[in-house]
Amino acid sequence: MVIILNPNTKFISIRWKLVSTYLLLIIVTLLLINSFITEAIRMNYVDEKKMNLLTQANIIADRVMAYKYEADELDHLIKKYSKEIKSRILIADKTGMVMSDSYEFLKNSRLKHIELQEALKGKSIAKEYLLKDYGKTMYVAVPIIVNNSVYGVVFISSSLTDVYKNVQQIKKNYFLLSLLCIGITGFISFIFAHVIATPIEKLTDRITKMSKGSLEQKVEIAGNDELANLGKSFNVMSAKLAQVDKQRKEFVANVSHELRTPLSAIKLLSESLLHQEKANIDTYRDFLGDIDTEVDRLNKIIENLLRLVELDKEKFKLDYQITYVNYLIKKLITTLKPLADKKDIDLQFIQSEKIQMKLDQIKMQQALTNIIYNAIKYTPEYGKIQVSLYTESNEIVIKIEDNGIGIPEESLPYIFDRFYRVDKARARSTGGTGLGLALSKQIVELHQGKVEVASQLNRGTVFFIRLPNNLEIR
Ligand code: ADP
């Protein structure tokens, strides 16, 4: 399945989601702060003004109360204060009749304001109004008390325009500051989103390329955060996938090649037989014998391949049994001895101690047979093979040493690869499939062990099978 990711989805991309989320957050925050702060400032200003006006009204009330003024003197005093506090001041008597008005219009008329009524009851009061012609205005009324009884009222009407102008100015400044904050946040969040989205976009691009078949993809790693770790894991994964794919292709090519060789031989042999009109029975026997050998070879390859496939299965489970390793090896040596004897090879088993452990006997027998059989195959006549069993620093070691033809140094890293043979031509004559060591290694690794090899050309080869002692039961 090929997943094609659309690169033109910018407006729903993570980049835009991050930027818009940050912007939304900052805008909502600023709006909330704005409404709280400006309201608090407005209340503060209005309260200050109220306190101020009440104080002034009380001072005026004290003055009016202290000196009994003539009407003219009172007007003069009121006008002076009115100028000072930039407000209209009215003095009313206890009936609400205006005795003095700094603006004069209401002199000798009766005031009916609630504030005045309240003040006449002895209370000081201040209230804010929105007047049609004057805008926001504050009314303040304070009683003039003489000998514990209300003599009159000082009434102040003061415009709040200045107060609201100030609040408005603060709101304007705040708005400009908010715009700056939104701009800075937008810029920072864009850079942040870019830093987050770019590696994701690059990764997506590489994954798209991978899904189209080019498996070897790499992303550059910057920094050491979660995204860098994701990139590192991706690089490891793609390298592994590419390697597995390469191995798979090589394997398929090798299998085809290995199967084709005996098939071609069979085809050639049977065709030559068919075309020989007067072939005698011996020739037939000869050719059929060769065909039989090639069929055996085909069978062996397929058998080994099936074994490998079985071991490759993820859910493959070893059938562990408590085993005397000495006994297992002894049995093997007995089986293989006739083959060694054919070449007058001295095949010995050296056992320094009795070792018992949990093994999958059939599988381990397979692994050991392949290695010992190889030793016999690749050791010339009158050679010597020594199989030793011992424990070494918590490991159980099975050592198979021969003084045979050896393996060239440059071939050593590949001898456990499937179908690898040092000398392909010679391998055919020895009947090798190139799968034996791969099988042995796989089996030992399934037992949590490892296989090591050391060799010198024309001097001999030594294989070490190292198995963990934790399987051992003493
Ligand atoms: P084969 O079936 O060809 O023996 P293996 O996988 O068992 O395949 O071995 C891979 C190759 O390693 C062999 O073809 C051979 O060249 C080399 N080899 C393995 N064991 C020995 C040994 N004891 N001495 C020399 N060469 C060896």
Coordinates of C-alpha atoms in Angstrom, one line a residue, residues 304-318 360 363 366 418 438-444 446:
N304 CA 17.8 -26.9 4.8
L305 CA 15.8 -23.9 3.5
L306 CA 12.7 -25.2 5.1
R307 CA 14.6 -25.7 8.4
L308 CA 15.8 -22.1 8.2
V309 CA 12.4 -20.8 7.4
E310 CA 11.0 -22.7 10.4
L311 CA 13.7 -21.2 12.7
D312 CA 13.0 -17.7 11.3
K313 CA 9.4 -17.9 12.4
E314 CA 8.8 -15.4 15.2
K315 CA 6.8 -17.8 17.3
F316 CA 9.3 -20.6 16.9
K317 CA 9.9 -22.2 20.3
L318 CA 12.8 -24.6 21.2
D360 CA 16.6 -28.6 22.2
K363 CA 18.2 -28.8 16.9
Q366 CA 21.7 -30.4 13.8
R418 CA 23.2 -18.1 3.7
A438 CA 23.8 -20.4 8.7
L439 CA 21.5 -23.1 10.3
S440 CA 24.1 -23.8 13.1
K441 CA 24.4 -20.1 14.0
Q442 CA 20.6 -19.6 14.0
I443 CA 20.1 -22.7 16.3
V444 CA 22.9 -21.6 18.7
L446 CA 18.1 -19.4 19.6

